[in-house]
GROMACS .gro file of C-alpha atoms in nm:
model
   51
    1MET     CA    1   2.985  -5.310  -6.203
    2ARG     CA    2   2.895  -5.671  -6.272
    3GLU     CA    3   2.906  -5.758  -5.904
    4LEU     CA    4   2.687  -5.459  -5.818
    5VAL     CA    5   2.415  -5.559  -6.064
    6ALA     CA    6   2.434  -5.929  -5.972
    7SER     CA    7   2.414  -5.866  -5.597
    8SER     CA    8   2.127  -5.618  -5.630
    9ALA     CA    9   1.926  -5.860  -5.844
   10ASP     CA   10   1.949  -6.119  -5.565
   11SER     CA   11   1.855  -5.880  -5.285
   12SER     CA   12   1.553  -5.671  -5.197
   13ALA     CA   13   1.748  -5.348  -5.261
   14GLY     CA   14   1.537  -5.084  -5.429
   15PHE     CA   15   1.768  -4.946  -5.696
   16VAL     CA   16   2.115  -4.978  -5.845
   17GLU     CA   17   2.306  -4.649  -5.865
   18PHE     CA   18   2.529  -4.572  -6.164
   19GLN     CA   19   2.750  -4.265  -6.199
   20LYS     CA   20   2.778  -4.138  -6.556
   21GLU     CA   21   3.092  -3.979  -6.698
   22ASP     CA   22   2.918  -3.641  -6.719
   23GLY     CA   23   2.852  -3.648  -6.343
   24ARG     CA   24   2.485  -3.746  -6.360
   25THR     CA   25   2.347  -4.032  -6.151
   26LEU     CA   26   2.116  -4.305  -6.277
   27LEU     CA   27   1.896  -4.507  -6.039
   28ILE     CA   28   1.765  -4.823  -6.201
   29HIS     CA   29   1.557  -5.099  -6.050
   30PRO     CA   30   1.752  -5.423  -6.108
   31THR     CA   31   1.453  -5.605  -6.256
   32ALA     CA   32   1.427  -5.333  -6.524
   33ILE     CA   33   1.772  -5.411  -6.668
   34ALA     CA   34   1.729  -5.613  -6.984
   35TYR     CA   35   2.070  -5.585  -7.148
   36LEU     CA   36   2.418  -5.471  -7.049
   37ASP     CA   37   2.714  -5.460  -7.286
   38PHE     CA   38   3.045  -5.474  -7.098
   39GLY     CA   39   3.368  -5.398  -7.280
   40ALA     CA   40   3.570  -5.130  -7.449
   41GLU     CA   41   3.389  -4.893  -7.676
   42ALA     CA   42   3.496  -4.933  -8.038
   43PRO     CA   43   3.520  -4.620  -8.251
   44ARG     CA   44   3.268  -4.602  -8.530
   45SER     CA   45   3.398  -4.519  -8.872
   46VAL     CA   46   3.208  -4.294  -9.105
   47GLY     CA   47   3.249  -4.355  -9.474
   48PHE     CA   48   3.169  -4.129  -9.763
   49GLY     CA   49   3.130  -4.281 -10.104
   50SER     CA   50   3.144  -4.115 -10.441
   51LEU     CA   51   2.934  -4.201 -10.740
   0.00000   0.00000   0.00000
């Protein structure tokens, strides 16, 4: 994915295509990408406190 974004930012390609896990497709213009977080997703813990 990194190579795809990097190469599209340097070219005159119109959009970058991403396939989501649910089967949907995202088309994003490379200059519109402001932040990408690469890595494994960490589970979020939910805590309940008692008073």
